[in-house]
Short mmCIF file of C-alpha atoms in Angstrom, two decimals:
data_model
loop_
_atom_site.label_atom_id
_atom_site.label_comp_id
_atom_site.label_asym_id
_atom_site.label_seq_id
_atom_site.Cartn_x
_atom_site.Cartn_y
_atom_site.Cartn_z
CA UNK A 541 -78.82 -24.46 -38.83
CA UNK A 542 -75.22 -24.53 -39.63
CA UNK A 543 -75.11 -20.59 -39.25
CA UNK A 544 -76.33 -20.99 -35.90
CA UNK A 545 -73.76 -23.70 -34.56
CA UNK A 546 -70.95 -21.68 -36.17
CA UNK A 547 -72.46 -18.52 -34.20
CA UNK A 548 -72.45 -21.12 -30.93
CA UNK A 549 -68.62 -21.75 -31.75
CA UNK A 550 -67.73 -18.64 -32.36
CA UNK A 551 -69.40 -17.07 -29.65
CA UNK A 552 -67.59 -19.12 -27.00
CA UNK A 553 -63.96 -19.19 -28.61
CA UNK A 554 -64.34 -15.06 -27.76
CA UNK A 555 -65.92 -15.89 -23.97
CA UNK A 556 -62.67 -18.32 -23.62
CA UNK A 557 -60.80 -16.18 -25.19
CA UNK A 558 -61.70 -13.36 -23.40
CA UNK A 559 -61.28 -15.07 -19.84
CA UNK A 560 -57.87 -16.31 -20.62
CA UNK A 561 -56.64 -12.55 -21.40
CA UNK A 562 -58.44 -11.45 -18.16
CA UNK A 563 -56.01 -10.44 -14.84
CA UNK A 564 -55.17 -12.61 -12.49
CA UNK A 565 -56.98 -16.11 -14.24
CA UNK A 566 -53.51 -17.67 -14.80
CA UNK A 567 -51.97 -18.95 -11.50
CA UNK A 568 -49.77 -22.27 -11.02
CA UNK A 569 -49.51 -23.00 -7.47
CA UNK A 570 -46.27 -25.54 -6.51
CA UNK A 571 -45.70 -27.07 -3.97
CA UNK A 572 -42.83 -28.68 -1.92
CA UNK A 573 -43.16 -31.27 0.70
CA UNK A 574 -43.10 -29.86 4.55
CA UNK A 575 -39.01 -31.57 4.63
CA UNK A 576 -38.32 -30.29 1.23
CA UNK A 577 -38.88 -26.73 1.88
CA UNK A 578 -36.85 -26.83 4.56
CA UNK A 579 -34.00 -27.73 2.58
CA UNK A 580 -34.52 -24.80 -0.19
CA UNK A 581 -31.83 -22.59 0.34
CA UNK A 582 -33.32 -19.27 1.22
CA UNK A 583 -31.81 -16.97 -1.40
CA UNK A 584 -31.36 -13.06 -1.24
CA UNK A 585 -32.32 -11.71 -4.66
CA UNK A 586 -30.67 -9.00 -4.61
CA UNK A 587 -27.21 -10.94 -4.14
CA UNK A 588 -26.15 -13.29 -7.19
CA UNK A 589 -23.83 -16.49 -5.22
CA UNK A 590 -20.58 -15.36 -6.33
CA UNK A 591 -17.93 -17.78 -8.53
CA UNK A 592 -14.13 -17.99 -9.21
CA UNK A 593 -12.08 -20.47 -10.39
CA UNK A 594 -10.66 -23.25 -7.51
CA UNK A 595 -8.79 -26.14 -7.61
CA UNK A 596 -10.83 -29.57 -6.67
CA UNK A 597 -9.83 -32.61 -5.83
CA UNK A 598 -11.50 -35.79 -7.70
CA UNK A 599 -10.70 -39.49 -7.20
CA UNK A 600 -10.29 -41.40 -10.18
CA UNK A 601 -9.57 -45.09 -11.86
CA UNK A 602 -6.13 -45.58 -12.53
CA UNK A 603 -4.89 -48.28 -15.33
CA UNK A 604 -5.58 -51.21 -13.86
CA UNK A 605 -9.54 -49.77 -12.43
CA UNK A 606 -8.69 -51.77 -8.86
CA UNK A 607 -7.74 -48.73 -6.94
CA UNK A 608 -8.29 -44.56 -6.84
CA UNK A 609 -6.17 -41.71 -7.29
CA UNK A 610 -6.51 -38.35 -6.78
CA UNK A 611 -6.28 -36.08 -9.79
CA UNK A 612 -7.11 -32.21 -9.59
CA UNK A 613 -8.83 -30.14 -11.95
CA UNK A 614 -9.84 -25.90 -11.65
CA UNK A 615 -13.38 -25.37 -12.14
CA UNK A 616 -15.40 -22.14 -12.04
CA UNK A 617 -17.12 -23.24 -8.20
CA UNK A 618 -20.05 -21.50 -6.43
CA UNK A 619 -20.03 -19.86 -3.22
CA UNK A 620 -23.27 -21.70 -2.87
CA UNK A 621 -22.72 -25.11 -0.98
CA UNK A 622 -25.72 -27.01 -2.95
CA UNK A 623 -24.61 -24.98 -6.14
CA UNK A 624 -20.98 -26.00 -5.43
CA UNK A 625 -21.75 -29.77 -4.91
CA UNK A 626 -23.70 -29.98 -7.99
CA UNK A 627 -20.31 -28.45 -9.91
CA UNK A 628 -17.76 -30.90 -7.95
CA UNK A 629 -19.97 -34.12 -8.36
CA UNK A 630 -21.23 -33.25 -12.32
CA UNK A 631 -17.02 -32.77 -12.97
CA UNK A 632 -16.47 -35.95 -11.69
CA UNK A 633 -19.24 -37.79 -13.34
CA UNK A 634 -17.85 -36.06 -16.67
CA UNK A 635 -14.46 -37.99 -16.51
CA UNK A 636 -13.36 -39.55 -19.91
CA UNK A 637 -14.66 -43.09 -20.16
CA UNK A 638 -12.03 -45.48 -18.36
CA UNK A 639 -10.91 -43.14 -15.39
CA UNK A 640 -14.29 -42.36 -13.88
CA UNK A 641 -15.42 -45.18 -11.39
CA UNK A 642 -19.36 -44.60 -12.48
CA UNK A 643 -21.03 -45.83 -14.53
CA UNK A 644 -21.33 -44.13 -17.97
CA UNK A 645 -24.49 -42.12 -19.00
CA UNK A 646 -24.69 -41.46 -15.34
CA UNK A 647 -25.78 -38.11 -14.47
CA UNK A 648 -27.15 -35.82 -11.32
CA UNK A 649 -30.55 -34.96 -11.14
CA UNK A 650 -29.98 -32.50 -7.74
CA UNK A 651 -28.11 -31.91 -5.58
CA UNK A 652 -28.32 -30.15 -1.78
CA UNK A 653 -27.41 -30.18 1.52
CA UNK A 654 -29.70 -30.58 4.71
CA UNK A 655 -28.81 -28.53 8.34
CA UNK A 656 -27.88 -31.86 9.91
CA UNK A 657 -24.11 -31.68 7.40
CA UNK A 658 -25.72 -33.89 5.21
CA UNK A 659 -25.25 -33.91 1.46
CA UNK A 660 -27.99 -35.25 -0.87
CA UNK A 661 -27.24 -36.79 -4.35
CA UNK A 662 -29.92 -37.56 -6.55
CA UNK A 663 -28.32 -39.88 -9.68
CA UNK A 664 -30.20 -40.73 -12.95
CA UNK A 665 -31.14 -44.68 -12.86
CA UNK A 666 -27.71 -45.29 -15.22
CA UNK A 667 -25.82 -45.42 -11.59
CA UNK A 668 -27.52 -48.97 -10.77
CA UNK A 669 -29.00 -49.50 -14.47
CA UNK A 670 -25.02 -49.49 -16.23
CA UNK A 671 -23.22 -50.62 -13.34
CA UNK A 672 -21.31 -53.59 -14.41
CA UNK A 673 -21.62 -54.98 -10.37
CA UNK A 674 -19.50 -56.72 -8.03
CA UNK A 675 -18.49 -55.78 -4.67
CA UNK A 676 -15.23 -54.06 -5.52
CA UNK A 677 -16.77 -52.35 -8.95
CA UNK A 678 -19.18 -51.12 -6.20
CA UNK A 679 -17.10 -50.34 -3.39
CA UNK A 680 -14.70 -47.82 -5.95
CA UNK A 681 -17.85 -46.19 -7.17
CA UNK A 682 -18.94 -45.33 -3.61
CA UNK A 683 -15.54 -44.44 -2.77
CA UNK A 684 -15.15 -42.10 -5.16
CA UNK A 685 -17.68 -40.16 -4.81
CA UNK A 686 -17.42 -40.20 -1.18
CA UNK A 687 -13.83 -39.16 -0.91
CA UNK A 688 -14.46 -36.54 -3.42
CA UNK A 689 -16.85 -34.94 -1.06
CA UNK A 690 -14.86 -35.52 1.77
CA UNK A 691 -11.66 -33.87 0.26
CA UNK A 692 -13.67 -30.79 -1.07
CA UNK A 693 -16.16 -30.43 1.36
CA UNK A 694 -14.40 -31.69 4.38
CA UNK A 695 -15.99 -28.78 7.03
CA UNK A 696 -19.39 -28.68 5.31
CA UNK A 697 -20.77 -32.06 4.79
CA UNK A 698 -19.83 -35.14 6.76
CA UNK A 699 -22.71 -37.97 5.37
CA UNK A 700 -24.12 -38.02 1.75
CA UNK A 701 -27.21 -40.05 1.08
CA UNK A 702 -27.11 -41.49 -2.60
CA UNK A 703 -30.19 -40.94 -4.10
CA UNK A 704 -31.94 -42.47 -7.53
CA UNK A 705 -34.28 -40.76 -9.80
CA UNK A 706 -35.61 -39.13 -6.19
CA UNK A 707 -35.31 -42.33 -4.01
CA UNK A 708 -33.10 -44.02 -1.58
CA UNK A 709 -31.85 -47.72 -2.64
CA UNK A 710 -31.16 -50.33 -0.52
CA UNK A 711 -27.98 -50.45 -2.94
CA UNK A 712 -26.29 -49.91 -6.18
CA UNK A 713 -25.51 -53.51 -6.88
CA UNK A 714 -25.96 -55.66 -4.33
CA UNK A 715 -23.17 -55.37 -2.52
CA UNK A 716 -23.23 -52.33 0.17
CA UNK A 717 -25.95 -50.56 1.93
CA UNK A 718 -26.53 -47.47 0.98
CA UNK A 719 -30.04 -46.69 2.18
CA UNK A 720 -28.49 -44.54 4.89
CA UNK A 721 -26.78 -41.55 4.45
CA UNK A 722 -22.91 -42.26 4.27
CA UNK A 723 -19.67 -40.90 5.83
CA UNK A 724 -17.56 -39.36 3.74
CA UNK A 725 -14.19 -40.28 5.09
CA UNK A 726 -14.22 -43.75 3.89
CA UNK A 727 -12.73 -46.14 5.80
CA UNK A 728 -12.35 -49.95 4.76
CA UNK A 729 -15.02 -50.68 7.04
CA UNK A 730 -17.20 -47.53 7.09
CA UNK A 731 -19.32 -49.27 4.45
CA UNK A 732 -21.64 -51.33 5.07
CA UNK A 733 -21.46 -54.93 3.22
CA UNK A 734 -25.08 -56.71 2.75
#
């Protein structure tokens, strides 16, 4: 009896076995949503985005963390718009603690831009999760990373829509709305208190 049950095993560990190595039995089918696909750039393999070494513009906490300046830095940037707002925004979330106006253990999960000018920022939950909160803590987070699109991307993308962990928020602490897209030439007013 126990012959035959081994035989049964054995026996269908080669049919399995056999059917996994056969042609054409492994295919993984993804798919986007209809608006997502839309937003894939189309890339040309046979051209590689080219990269060189620019100058950008980030705005950053000064001593006293009430107000931003605007420091420079050269980074190796994309030709790529979505490639090249991944680089400017991951530089200035990796500011040394104290001069970045983000929360730490922040990071971007993607990054793109839509037809309509308007850039897409998808943050890790650490944006609202380690946000220490209150309206002008808020308002200099938004700021800066609104200005620093603004001042690097001025032509190419005039509204960003913060995203989290895929989603848009109301807000990231209470305090302004931010489940529209944004401009990105701040004004005092431009955004919108709750």
């Amino acid at each position: 009896l126990r012959l035959i049950i081994w035989g049964v095993v054995v026996l269908t560990l080669l049919v399995v076995f056999v059917w996994w190595l056969k042609p054409g039995s492994k295919q993984t089918v993804t798919a986007l949503s209809p608006r997502r696909q839309e937003l894939v750039p189309k890339a040309d393999p046979m051209i590689e985005p080219t990269t060189q070494a620019k100058q950008i513009g980030l705005f950053v906490l000064v001593d006293s963390t009430t107000y931003l300046v605007r420091r420079t830095s050269t980074v190796e940037l994309s030709a790529a718009l979505d490639i090249a707002l991944r680089q400017v925004t991951t530089t200035l979330l990796d500011l040394p603690e104290g001069t970045s106006a983000i929360p730490a253990g922040t990071y971007l999960n993607e990054a793109y831009v839509d037809q309509h000018a308007t850039g897409y920022l998808d943050f890790s939950n650490h944006l609202i999760k380690n946000h220490i909160g209150g309206s002008s803590a808020e308002y200099l987070t938004l700021k800066a990373i609104l200005e620093t699109i603004h001042l690097n991307f001025s032509e190419q993308i005039k509204k960003v829509q913060i995203l989290v962990e895929g989603r848009e928020v109301e807000s990231i602490a209470g305090h302004f709305d931010t489940s529209q897209p944004l401009d990105v030439q701040v004004k005092d007013l431009s955004i919108i208190h709750i």
